[in-house]
Short mmCIF file of C-alpha atoms and ligand atoms in Angstrom, two decimals:
data_model
loop_
_atom_site.label_atom_id
_atom_site.label_comp_id
_atom_site.label_asym_id
_atom_site.label_seq_id
_atom_site.Cartn_x
_atom_site.Cartn_y
_atom_site.Cartn_z
CA UNK A 54 -129.22 63.84 5.17
CA UNK A 55 -126.75 64.38 2.57
CA UNK A 56 -123.64 66.34 3.73
CA UNK A 57 -123.59 70.18 2.36
CA UNK A 58 -121.40 70.33 -0.60
CA UNK A 59 -119.20 73.30 -1.89
CA UNK A 60 -116.92 73.05 -5.00
CA UNK A 61 -113.64 74.89 -6.15
CA UNK A 62 -111.05 74.41 -8.73
CA UNK A 63 -108.31 73.53 -6.21
CA UNK A 64 -108.23 72.59 -2.53
CA UNK A 65 -105.32 72.93 -0.57
CA UNK A 66 -105.11 71.00 2.41
CA UNK A 67 -102.64 72.49 5.22
CA UNK A 68 -101.52 76.00 5.63
CA UNK A 69 -97.54 75.65 5.73
CA UNK A 70 -94.93 76.52 3.23
CA UNK A 71 -95.81 73.53 0.85
CA UNK A 72 -99.45 74.20 0.55
CA UNK A 73 -99.42 78.01 0.59
CA UNK A 74 -96.41 78.19 -2.37
CA UNK A 75 -98.52 76.32 -4.47
CA UNK A 76 -101.83 78.13 -3.55
CA UNK A 77 -100.05 81.54 -4.28
CA UNK A 78 -98.94 80.25 -7.74
CA UNK A 79 -102.67 79.28 -8.31
CA UNK A 80 -104.69 82.06 -7.00
CA UNK A 81 -102.55 84.69 -7.94
CA UNK A 82 -102.04 86.66 -11.11
CA UNK A 83 -100.41 83.64 -12.74
CA UNK A 84 -102.97 81.18 -11.56
CA UNK A 85 -105.71 81.83 -14.77
CA UNK A 86 -108.59 82.64 -11.99
CA UNK A 87 -108.57 79.54 -10.74
CA UNK A 88 -110.92 79.18 -7.17
CA UNK A 89 -108.43 77.91 -4.56
CA UNK A 90 -109.82 77.00 -1.21
CA UNK A 91 -107.28 76.40 1.75
CA UNK A 92 -108.31 74.45 4.53
CA UNK A 93 -106.53 74.25 7.92
CA UNK A 94 -107.62 73.02 11.49
CA UNK A 95 -106.03 75.98 13.24
CA UNK A 96 -105.39 79.45 12.05
CA UNK A 97 -103.75 80.10 8.75
CA UNK A 98 -100.58 81.07 10.08
CA UNK A 99 -100.31 78.02 12.68
CA UNK A 100 -98.20 75.45 11.02
CA UNK A 101 -95.09 73.88 11.94
CA UNK A 102 -93.50 75.93 8.99
CA UNK A 103 -93.85 79.08 11.61
CA UNK A 104 -91.28 76.75 13.79
CA UNK A 105 -88.89 76.17 11.51
CA UNK A 106 -85.61 77.53 12.94
CA UNK A 107 -82.34 76.86 10.95
CA UNK A 108 -83.16 78.30 7.48
CA UNK A 109 -83.31 77.31 3.99
CA UNK A 110 -80.39 75.58 2.03
CA UNK A 111 -79.92 77.25 -1.42
CA UNK A 112 -77.02 78.16 -3.69
CA UNK A 113 -77.52 81.59 -4.47
CA UNK A 114 -75.66 83.64 -7.10
CA UNK A 115 -72.74 85.27 -5.64
CA UNK A 116 -71.61 82.69 -3.23
CA UNK A 117 -68.79 80.34 -3.72
CA UNK A 118 -71.10 76.86 -3.32
CA UNK A 119 -72.26 75.13 -6.15
CA UNK A 120 -75.46 73.37 -6.84
CA UNK A 121 -73.36 69.88 -7.20
CA UNK A 122 -71.96 70.14 -3.80
CA UNK A 123 -75.61 70.85 -2.71
CA UNK A 124 -76.85 67.77 -4.45
CA UNK A 125 -73.75 65.34 -3.27
CA UNK A 126 -74.54 66.65 0.44
CA UNK A 127 -78.21 65.80 0.28
CA UNK A 128 -77.35 62.16 -1.31
CA UNK A 129 -74.55 61.66 1.45
CA UNK A 130 -76.99 62.51 4.36
CA UNK A 131 -79.95 60.47 2.33
CA UNK A 132 -77.71 57.15 2.68
CA UNK A 133 -78.56 55.74 -0.49
CA UNK A 134 -82.27 56.21 -0.39
CA UNK A 135 -82.53 59.86 -2.44
CA UNK A 136 -84.25 60.04 -5.84
CA UNK A 137 -81.35 61.36 -7.45
CA UNK A 138 -83.75 63.39 -10.15
CA UNK A 139 -85.55 64.50 -7.32
CA UNK A 140 -82.63 66.08 -5.59
CA UNK A 141 -81.61 67.66 -8.77
CA UNK A 142 -84.92 69.51 -9.19
CA UNK A 143 -84.45 70.27 -5.40
CA UNK A 144 -81.09 71.99 -5.66
CA UNK A 145 -81.60 73.70 -9.21
CA UNK A 146 -84.90 75.03 -8.45
CA UNK A 147 -84.55 76.27 -4.87
CA UNK A 148 -82.40 79.46 -5.39
CA UNK A 149 -85.24 80.80 -7.70
CA UNK A 150 -87.92 79.99 -5.15
CA UNK A 151 -86.05 81.79 -2.46
CA UNK A 152 -85.74 84.85 -4.91
CA UNK A 153 -89.57 84.46 -5.27
CA UNK A 154 -90.10 84.41 -1.87
CA UNK A 155 -87.88 87.97 -1.43
CA UNK A 156 -89.92 89.33 -4.18
CA UNK A 157 -92.98 88.55 -2.18
CA UNK A 158 -91.54 90.29 0.89
CA UNK A 159 -89.93 87.69 2.89
CA UNK A 160 -86.95 89.48 4.56
CA UNK A 161 -83.82 87.07 5.20
CA UNK A 162 -80.73 88.48 7.26
CA UNK A 163 -78.12 89.88 5.56
CA UNK A 164 -74.50 90.98 6.38
CA UNK A 165 -73.69 94.72 6.46
CA UNK A 166 -72.51 94.61 3.00
CA UNK A 167 -76.29 93.95 1.83
CA UNK A 168 -75.38 90.04 0.87
CA UNK A 169 -77.68 87.63 2.01
CA UNK A 170 -76.04 85.91 5.53
CA UNK A 171 -75.20 82.46 5.33
CA UNK A 172 -74.97 79.60 7.82
CA UNK A 173 -73.39 76.25 7.82
CA UNK A 174 -75.17 73.33 9.27
CA UNK A 175 -74.77 69.72 9.88
CA UNK A 176 -74.00 67.48 6.77
CA UNK A 177 -73.01 70.85 4.61
CA UNK A 178 -69.91 71.15 3.12
CA UNK A 179 -69.93 74.80 2.64
CA UNK A 180 -72.23 77.83 4.54
CA UNK A 181 -75.46 77.90 2.23
CA UNK A 182 -78.32 78.38 4.40
CA UNK A 183 -80.06 81.52 4.41
CA UNK A 184 -82.08 82.35 7.29
CA UNK A 185 -84.44 85.34 9.03
CA UNK A 186 -84.62 86.46 12.40
CA UNK A 187 -81.48 84.35 13.44
CA UNK A 188 -83.32 81.35 14.08
CA UNK A 189 -86.96 82.26 13.18
CA UNK A 190 -87.08 81.73 9.52
CA UNK A 191 -89.78 79.38 9.17
CA UNK A 192 -91.67 82.16 11.05
CA UNK A 193 -90.85 84.82 8.18
CA UNK A 194 -91.30 82.43 5.44
CA UNK A 195 -94.77 81.83 7.02
CA UNK A 196 -95.38 85.48 7.24
CA UNK A 197 -94.63 86.62 3.65
CA UNK A 198 -96.80 83.68 2.26
CA UNK A 199 -99.90 84.37 4.37
CA UNK A 200 -99.63 87.95 3.40
CA UNK A 201 -99.66 86.80 0.24
CA UNK A 202 -102.38 84.37 -0.17
CA UNK A 203 -104.81 86.35 2.07
CA UNK A 204 -105.15 88.79 -0.73
CA UNK A 205 -105.78 86.09 -3.34
CA UNK A 206 -107.46 82.89 -2.31
CA UNK A 207 -110.92 82.47 -3.00
CA UNK A 208 -111.88 81.19 0.41
CA UNK A 209 -109.88 80.21 3.77
CA UNK A 210 -111.45 77.51 6.14
CA UNK A 211 -109.44 77.95 9.60
CA UNK A 212 -110.73 75.76 12.33
CA UNK A 213 -112.22 73.03 10.00
CA UNK A 214 -110.64 69.59 10.26
CA UNK A 215 -110.24 67.20 7.36
CA UNK A 216 -111.86 63.77 8.07
CA UNK A 217 -111.32 61.82 4.74
CA UNK A 218 -110.55 62.25 1.27
CA UNK A 219 -113.57 62.02 -1.41
CA UNK A 220 -112.70 59.09 -3.71
CA UNK A 221 -115.19 58.73 -6.53
CA UNK A 222 -114.59 56.10 -9.78
CA UNK A 223 -110.58 55.98 -8.48
CA UNK A 224 -110.15 59.79 -8.44
CA UNK A 225 -110.21 62.34 -5.63
CA UNK A 226 -112.73 64.86 -6.06
CA UNK A 227 -112.21 66.75 -2.48
CA UNK A 228 -112.23 66.20 1.17
CA UNK A 229 -114.91 65.73 4.00
CA UNK A 230 -114.58 67.85 6.56
CA UNK A 231 -115.88 68.51 9.97
CA UNK A 232 -116.91 72.10 10.47
CA UNK A 233 -118.08 73.18 14.05
CA UNK A 234 -119.80 69.75 14.40
CA UNK A 235 -121.23 69.55 11.00
CA UNK A 236 -119.59 67.09 7.88
CA UNK A 237 -119.49 68.98 5.10
CA UNK A 238 -118.06 68.18 1.47
CA UNK A 239 -115.66 70.31 0.02
CA UNK A 240 -115.52 69.22 -3.72
CA UNK A 241 -112.53 70.03 -6.14
CA UNK A 242 -111.05 69.22 -9.50
CA UNK A 243 -107.29 69.11 -7.65
CA UNK A 244 -106.54 68.42 -3.82
CA UNK A 245 -103.60 69.00 -2.65
CA UNK A 246 -102.26 67.35 0.68
CA UNK A 247 -99.78 69.64 2.18
CA UNK A 248 -100.81 68.51 5.90
CA UNK A 249 -97.11 68.50 7.18
CA UNK A 250 -95.31 65.68 9.44
CA UNK A 251 -96.25 63.39 12.41
CA UNK A 252 -94.02 63.96 15.11
CA UNK A 253 -97.00 63.86 17.55
CA UNK A 254 -96.65 60.17 17.02
CA UNK A 255 -93.61 60.61 19.57
CA UNK A 256 -93.95 61.55 23.32
CA UNK A 257 -90.60 63.62 22.75
CA UNK A 258 -91.16 65.87 19.88
CA UNK A 259 -90.17 69.33 18.49
CA UNK A 260 -93.60 69.35 16.67
CA UNK A 261 -96.50 71.52 17.28
CA UNK A 262 -99.79 69.47 18.73
CA UNK A 263 -101.19 69.86 15.54
CA UNK A 264 -98.43 67.50 13.86
CA UNK A 265 -100.70 64.32 13.96
CA UNK A 266 -100.04 63.01 10.33
CA UNK A 267 -103.74 63.95 9.19
CA UNK A 268 -102.93 64.14 5.42
CA UNK A 269 -100.59 60.54 5.49
CA UNK A 270 -103.66 58.77 7.33
CA UNK A 271 -106.35 60.23 5.44
CA UNK A 272 -103.82 58.93 2.20
CA UNK A 273 -103.32 55.28 3.85
CA UNK A 274 -106.89 55.27 4.01
CA UNK A 275 -107.67 55.95 0.75
CA UNK A 276 -105.11 53.17 -0.47
CA UNK A 277 -102.90 55.90 -1.63
CA UNK A 278 -99.47 54.64 -2.14
CA UNK A 279 -96.83 55.73 0.85
CA UNK A 280 -93.23 54.95 1.54
CA UNK A 281 -90.17 55.34 3.59
CA UNK A 282 -92.45 56.09 6.72
CA UNK A 283 -89.72 54.19 8.84
CA UNK A 284 -87.45 56.87 8.71
CA UNK A 285 -88.48 59.48 11.35
CA UNK A 286 -85.62 61.93 12.00
CA UNK A 287 -84.70 62.39 15.52
CA UNK A 288 -83.14 66.27 15.85
CA UNK A 289 -80.08 65.90 18.12
CA UNK A 290 -80.55 69.03 19.86
CA UNK A 291 -83.93 69.44 21.46
CA UNK A 292 -84.20 71.10 25.11
CA UNK A 293 -84.07 68.56 27.74
CA UNK A 294 -86.93 70.37 29.49
CA UNK A 295 -90.63 69.08 30.81
CA UNK A 296 -92.25 71.48 27.86
CA UNK A 297 -93.74 69.57 25.02
CA UNK A 298 -93.15 70.27 22.12
CA UNK A 299 -89.41 70.35 23.22
CA UNK A 300 -88.12 73.66 22.65
CA UNK A 301 -85.47 73.33 19.66
CA UNK A 302 -81.89 74.64 19.59
CA UNK A 303 -80.96 75.12 16.00
CA UNK A 304 -78.30 73.18 14.20
CA UNK A 305 -77.08 76.50 13.29
CA UNK A 306 -75.73 76.80 16.79
CA UNK A 307 -73.43 73.69 16.10
CA UNK A 308 -72.67 75.53 12.76
CA UNK A 309 -71.44 78.45 14.58
CA UNK A 310 -69.17 76.29 16.78
CA UNK A 311 -71.32 75.19 19.68
CA UNK A 312 -69.92 71.96 21.24
CA UNK A 313 -71.87 68.72 22.30
CA UNK A 314 -70.48 67.05 25.43
CA UNK A 315 -71.17 64.07 27.84
CA UNK A 316 -71.77 63.99 31.40
CA UNK A 317 -67.89 64.04 32.13
CA UNK A 318 -67.52 67.06 29.52
CA UNK A 319 -66.08 65.31 26.82
CA UNK A 320 -66.46 66.11 23.16
CA UNK A 321 -67.67 62.61 21.38
CA UNK A 322 -68.80 63.38 17.72
CA UNK A 323 -68.25 65.50 14.80
CA UNK A 324 -71.03 68.13 15.48
CA UNK A 325 -71.03 68.90 11.61
CA UNK A 326 -71.78 65.20 10.62
CA UNK A 327 -75.66 64.49 9.60
CA UNK A 328 -78.33 64.38 11.86
CA UNK A 329 -78.59 60.50 11.71
CA UNK A 330 -74.88 60.08 12.97
CA UNK A 331 -75.15 62.73 15.65
CA UNK A 332 -78.49 61.39 17.33
CA UNK A 333 -77.35 57.72 17.12
CA UNK A 334 -73.89 58.67 18.75
CA UNK A 335 -75.78 60.54 21.27
CA UNK A 336 -78.17 57.39 22.21
CA UNK A 337 -75.01 55.36 22.45
CA UNK A 338 -73.32 57.65 24.62
CA UNK A 339 -76.83 58.21 27.00
CA UNK A 340 -76.87 54.44 26.95
CA UNK A 341 -73.08 53.94 28.37
CA UNK A 342 -73.96 56.86 30.71
CA UNK A 343 -77.10 55.88 32.05
CA UNK A 344 -78.53 59.45 31.48
CA UNK A 345 -81.58 61.15 29.50
CA UNK A 346 -79.46 63.91 28.46
CA UNK A 347 -76.37 65.35 27.39
CA UNK A 348 -75.03 69.15 26.96
CA UNK A 349 -74.61 71.80 24.05
CA UNK A 350 -71.79 74.20 25.02
CA UNK A 351 -72.65 77.29 23.24
CA UNK A 352 -70.25 79.43 25.82
CA UNK A 353 -67.87 79.50 23.05
CA UNK A 354 -70.32 81.38 20.75
CA UNK A 355 -69.95 85.47 20.06
CA UNK A 356 -73.15 87.46 20.40
CA UNK A 357 -75.40 84.71 20.99
CA UNK A 358 -78.31 87.03 21.57
CA UNK A 359 -77.76 89.27 18.60
CA UNK A 360 -77.51 86.42 16.19
CA UNK A 361 -80.00 83.78 17.67
CA UNK A 362 -82.37 86.10 19.67
CA UNK A 363 -85.52 84.16 19.65
CA UNK A 364 -83.18 81.26 21.03
CA UNK A 365 -81.76 83.57 24.02
CA UNK A 366 -85.18 84.56 24.72
CA UNK A 367 -86.56 81.12 25.45
CA UNK A 368 -83.28 80.20 27.08
CA UNK A 369 -83.93 83.26 29.43
CA UNK A 370 -87.45 81.85 30.40
CA UNK A 371 -85.90 79.08 31.99
CA UNK A 372 -82.96 81.22 33.39
CA UNK A 373 -80.36 79.84 31.34
CA UNK A 374 -77.47 81.82 30.19
CA UNK A 375 -75.73 80.15 27.19
CA UNK A 376 -72.66 82.48 27.95
CA UNK A 377 -71.89 80.63 31.00
CA UNK A 378 -73.83 77.35 31.22
CA UNK A 379 -74.27 74.53 29.35
CA UNK A 380 -77.42 73.71 27.47
CA UNK A 381 -78.71 70.20 28.62
CA UNK A 382 -80.44 68.49 25.27
CA UNK A 383 -81.59 65.10 24.08
CA UNK A 384 -82.78 63.88 20.67
CA UNK A 385 -86.48 64.45 19.87
CA UNK A 386 -88.76 63.58 16.91
CA UNK A 387 -88.50 66.23 14.03
CA UNK A 388 -89.25 65.42 10.21
CA UNK A 389 -90.72 62.53 8.79
CA UNK A 390 -88.52 61.69 5.66
CA UNK A 391 -91.13 59.52 4.17
CA UNK A 392 -94.74 60.09 3.25
CA UNK A 393 -97.25 60.24 0.27
CA UNK A 394 -95.31 58.89 -2.86
CA UNK A 395 -95.23 61.64 -5.52
CA UNK A 396 -93.45 62.08 -8.73
CA UNK A 397 -91.53 64.89 -9.55
CA UNK A 398 -94.56 67.52 -10.04
CA UNK A 399 -96.23 66.07 -6.91
CA UNK A 400 -98.80 64.12 -8.22
CA UNK A 401 -99.44 60.67 -6.13
CA UNK A 402 -101.04 57.43 -7.01
CA UNK A 403 -104.39 58.48 -6.97
CA UNK A 404 -105.48 60.61 -9.51
CA UNK A 405 -106.72 64.33 -8.72
CA UNK A 406 -104.75 63.94 -5.32
CA UNK A 407 -101.10 65.90 -5.21
CA UNK A 408 -98.94 66.03 -2.05
CA UNK A 409 -96.14 68.47 -1.20
CA UNK A 410 -93.81 69.22 1.70
CA UNK A 411 -93.30 66.93 4.78
CA UNK A 412 -96.28 65.08 4.24
CA UNK A 413 -94.96 63.87 0.82
CA UNK A 414 -92.15 61.10 -0.19
CA UNK A 415 -90.92 63.31 -3.23
CA UNK A 416 -87.41 61.42 -3.02
CA UNK A 417 -85.36 64.14 -1.77
CA UNK A 418 -84.61 63.15 1.75
CA UNK A 419 -84.10 59.53 1.16
CA UNK A 420 -83.28 57.87 4.58
CA UNK A 421 -82.15 60.92 6.34
CA UNK A 422 -82.84 64.63 5.66
CA UNK A 423 -80.14 67.09 5.21
CA UNK A 424 -80.59 69.98 7.64
CA UNK A 425 -82.62 73.09 6.09
CA UNK A 426 -84.02 71.16 3.19
CA UNK A 427 -87.65 70.93 4.52
CA UNK A 428 -88.55 74.54 3.50
CA UNK A 429 -86.67 74.20 0.68
CA UNK A 430 -88.77 71.04 -0.35
CA UNK A 431 -92.14 72.74 0.34
CA UNK A 432 -91.21 75.71 -1.81
CA UNK A 433 -89.81 73.70 -4.70
CA UNK A 434 -92.49 70.87 -5.08
CA UNK A 435 -95.40 73.11 -3.82
CA UNK A 436 -94.50 75.48 -6.69
CA UNK A 437 -94.33 72.38 -9.03
CA UNK A 438 -97.58 70.94 -8.07
CA UNK A 439 -98.87 74.18 -9.09
CA UNK A 440 -97.22 74.20 -12.37
CA UNK A 441 -98.60 70.75 -13.40
CA UNK A 442 -102.26 71.73 -12.35
CA UNK A 443 -102.09 75.00 -14.47
CA UNK A 444 -100.71 72.62 -17.57
CA UNK A 445 -103.65 70.43 -17.04
CA UNK A 446 -101.90 67.25 -15.55
CA UNK A 447 -103.81 65.34 -13.14
CA UNK A 448 -102.36 61.87 -12.67
CA UNK A 449 -98.71 60.76 -11.87
CA UNK A 450 -95.96 59.89 -14.51
CA UNK A 451 -93.24 57.64 -13.81
CA UNK A 452 -90.83 60.02 -12.52
CA UNK A 453 -89.20 60.36 -9.46
CA UNK A 454 -89.80 57.92 -6.75
CA UNK A 455 -93.09 56.83 -8.87
CA UNK A 456 -90.86 54.96 -10.92
CA UNK A 457 -90.56 52.25 -8.14
CA UNK A 458 -94.31 52.07 -8.42
CA UNK A 459 -95.03 52.57 -12.04
CA UNK A 460 -92.09 51.30 -13.86
CA UNK A 461 -90.36 48.60 -11.42
CA UNK A 462 -88.53 47.20 -14.09
CA UNK A 463 -86.52 50.50 -14.65
CA UNK A 464 -86.08 51.90 -11.12
CA UNK A 465 -82.73 52.49 -9.79
CA UNK A 466 -83.96 51.78 -6.14
CA UNK A 467 -86.09 48.61 -5.94
CA UNK A 468 -89.28 48.53 -3.92
CA UNK A 469 -90.85 46.13 -1.72
CA UNK A 470 -94.50 46.33 -1.09
CA UNK A 471 -96.04 46.00 2.21
CA UNK A 472 -99.72 45.15 2.50
CA UNK A 473 -101.46 46.94 5.73
CA UNK A 474 -104.50 45.88 7.14
CA UNK A 475 -106.96 48.38 6.67
CA UNK A 476 -107.03 51.05 9.18
CA UNK A 477 -109.94 52.26 11.30
CA UNK A 478 -111.84 54.85 9.72
CA UNK A 479 -113.11 58.13 11.33
CA UNK A 480 -116.56 57.80 9.83
CA UNK A 481 -117.06 54.46 11.54
CA UNK A 482 -116.40 55.89 14.67
CA UNK A 483 -120.01 55.70 16.62
CA UNK A 484 -119.33 54.88 19.90
CA UNK A 485 -120.74 56.05 23.26
CA UNK A 486 -117.75 58.58 23.44
CA UNK A 487 -116.51 57.22 26.80
CA UNK A 488 -112.88 57.63 25.97
CA UNK A 489 -109.95 59.59 27.72
CA UNK A 490 -108.47 60.72 24.12
CA UNK A 491 -105.62 62.54 25.70
CA UNK A 492 -104.53 59.71 28.08
CA UNK A 493 -104.74 57.17 25.18
CA UNK A 494 -102.71 59.71 23.03
CA UNK A 495 -100.18 60.04 25.70
CA UNK A 496 -100.33 56.19 26.04
CA UNK A 497 -99.66 55.93 22.08
CA UNK A 498 -96.73 58.40 22.29
CA UNK A 499 -94.72 56.94 25.37
CA UNK A 500 -94.91 53.58 23.52
CA UNK A 501 -93.49 54.89 20.44
CA UNK A 502 -90.71 56.78 22.09
CA UNK A 503 -90.09 53.85 23.83
CA UNK A 504 -90.37 51.13 21.04
CA UNK A 505 -89.57 53.10 17.99
CA UNK A 506 -87.16 55.71 19.02
CA UNK A 507 -83.46 56.72 17.95
CA UNK A 508 -82.59 52.80 18.23
CA UNK A 509 -85.07 50.40 17.91
CA UNK A 510 -85.42 46.46 18.26
CA UNK A 511 -87.61 43.88 17.14
CA UNK A 512 -88.80 43.09 20.41
CA UNK A 513 -89.35 47.06 21.28
CA UNK A 514 -91.34 47.58 17.75
CA UNK A 515 -93.45 44.71 18.42
CA UNK A 516 -94.28 45.91 21.93
CA UNK A 517 -95.28 49.38 20.34
CA UNK A 518 -97.45 47.33 17.92
CA UNK A 519 -99.38 45.71 20.62
CA UNK A 520 -100.10 48.58 22.36
CA UNK A 521 -101.09 50.54 19.18
CA UNK A 522 -103.70 47.86 18.64
CA UNK A 523 -104.89 47.73 22.31
CA UNK A 524 -105.69 51.40 21.78
CA UNK A 525 -107.26 50.85 18.27
CA UNK A 526 -109.55 48.46 19.76
CA UNK A 527 -110.48 51.34 22.67
CA UNK A 528 -110.89 53.54 19.86
CA UNK A 529 -113.09 51.32 17.95
CA UNK A 530 -115.14 50.56 20.54
CA UNK A 531 -116.12 53.85 22.03
CA UNK A 532 -114.77 56.67 19.68
CA UNK A 533 -117.10 59.17 17.92
CA UNK A 534 -116.19 61.39 15.03
CA UNK A 535 -114.78 64.29 16.90
CA UNK A 536 -111.52 66.22 16.11
CA UNK A 537 -109.50 65.00 18.88
CA UNK A 538 -110.57 61.44 18.25
CA UNK A 539 -109.87 61.82 14.79
CA UNK A 540 -106.62 63.00 15.45
CA UNK A 541 -105.70 59.53 17.91
CA UNK A 542 -107.29 57.61 14.89
CA UNK A 543 -104.76 59.47 12.40
CA UNK A 544 -101.51 58.91 14.89
CA UNK A 545 -102.55 55.15 15.26
CA UNK A 546 -102.87 54.56 11.37
CA UNK A 547 -99.27 56.39 10.96
CA UNK A 548 -97.83 54.70 13.96
CA UNK A 549 -99.07 51.29 12.39
CA UNK A 550 -97.52 52.24 9.05
CA UNK A 551 -94.06 53.16 10.57
CA UNK A 552 -93.90 50.19 12.59
CA UNK A 553 -94.81 47.51 10.19
CA UNK A 554 -91.82 49.24 8.04
CA UNK A 555 -89.42 49.60 10.87
CA UNK A 556 -89.98 45.81 11.83
CA UNK A 557 -89.28 44.78 8.34
CA UNK A 558 -86.10 46.74 7.64
CA UNK A 559 -83.54 44.57 8.97
CA UNK A 560 -80.66 46.98 9.04
CA UNK A 561 -79.55 50.45 10.21
CA UNK A 562 -79.61 52.85 7.58
CA UNK A 563 -80.38 56.99 8.04
CA UNK A 564 -82.92 57.73 10.51
CA UNK A 565 -83.85 54.05 11.15
CA UNK A 566 -81.32 52.30 13.49
CA UNK A 567 -81.80 48.74 14.71
CA UNK A 568 -79.84 47.41 17.56
CA UNK A 569 -79.87 43.86 16.10
CA UNK A 570 -78.32 45.14 12.94
CA UNK A 571 -75.60 47.88 13.41
CA UNK A 572 -74.90 48.60 9.77
CA UNK A 573 -76.36 49.28 6.37
CA UNK A 574 -76.94 45.99 4.30
CA UNK A 575 -76.23 46.60 0.44
CA UNK A 576 -79.47 44.27 -0.33
CA UNK A 577 -81.59 46.84 1.76
CA UNK A 578 -81.08 49.54 -0.30
CA UNK A 579 -84.82 49.79 -1.46
CA UNK A 580 -87.93 51.35 -0.60
CA UNK A 581 -90.77 49.97 1.54
CA UNK A 582 -94.21 50.98 0.09
CA UNK A 583 -96.99 50.53 2.18
CA UNK A 584 -100.44 50.00 0.61
CA UNK A 585 -103.66 49.44 2.83
CA UNK A 586 -106.02 46.43 1.84
CA UNK A 587 -109.58 47.24 1.49
CA UNK A 588 -111.51 47.00 4.77
C1 SIN B 1585 -82.63 73.50 12.93
O1 SIN B 1585 -82.63 75.01 12.71
O2 SIN B 1585 -81.92 72.90 13.49
C2 SIN B 1585 -84.00 72.53 12.31
C3 SIN B 1585 -84.20 73.30 10.99
C4 SIN B 1585 -84.37 71.86 10.03
O3 SIN B 1585 -84.84 70.96 10.79
O4 SIN B 1585 -83.68 71.89 9.19
#
């Protein structure tokens, strides 16, 4: 029986900052009456955005900072792989996006003078991070956007699981979804992927359990170009604790003076270096000491509970008082710098499909994201996707990282195309369902943390690859099209791409550290673009 169909002008997959920033612009008074449908596998406000702590880096009028310095800091953190035009867009348009968010009702922390309170974080040469509720910035951003979109969206599909993109005549025409066990086709002139990241590929992550790379995997299966997926960022200071996802201890703590200490109590790294530098130094010190964690010393911070109430509450829950005790910490998978390649207006290599936020590779992060640039990316590029759609644009132009794909001879950063064997499609899963999906997911996560963590080797990556292929074979033999099984399928798709790119990149750069190649190799200042073969 053919699947039931519904049609909208715009489908937004995902409900974090990028998707909702686009949706609010398209569905609101400036949106020209477009019908906008939001599809999310959880509840509307249940996105990784709500978990973001530190804040939004933006040079707002009245501070001493300059956007050129923000640009320079972002490029330095990105270790040679940022697209300069994309970063220019990010730093120039970010401040207006923050002002628009304030106009929508978002409340950021302020000094007693009434000015926005600005924090400093690793890799930033100035204090320029606006924040809310201390370290509950994402929660406030999400709250403001959810309130706005509830008033204007045509339809909101919660607890609906996207299976695959619908592609007809080389154009994306919507998505096939699973709604309470029934397959439904949601069709639209424009589909926006804003499904967030893939931290759940790893066993130790700060990402919520929903961060399973669904959008990235759907794009890969639809043969859409993706790039830079070897660059998974490991946040240096996740609480070392059995809880999963790992509670994050915001970088703003180090910005306020918290110190990293080894098991002897010695300081061993510049706490305000970019995250890749700090995480690698931590991995090296843990290997030397044979320990599985280090310490964050926040005992010198004044008014910890007043400045960071949510962090104080989670530490209290485990009976840890940061005023007197050091906090056990270790790096955890946190943010994927790469993703679905987009031009400067969020268009992908597939007509009708846009991407924004963590699922995208807009070029703003290069090989390592600067702290507090991710909510910013979602706001800026979500808004640009909306503006392009409102102006009738439906396909990618050779701008930003898309130059590497569409006009390679003009590209400042050259690209290598890696062909990836076709991955398993959810609609081909017609097995007996005799599969312990949770156990297989854990096995995959452990293999990836062991094989593709902060420091990788060819051997460790190939071991992870072998495990991924074994799990994929079990999935194909026994899997059925059910949400948890499809999540596993998506995790495997992302893991295969990440491993192929990480094996191929024989250097250490940004978030990708190879023990056999200790430094960056100038001949590797290139992007790796993955394209899947036909099945
Ligand atoms: C943090 O507060 O350290 C996390 C924010 C980010 O990932 O930029």
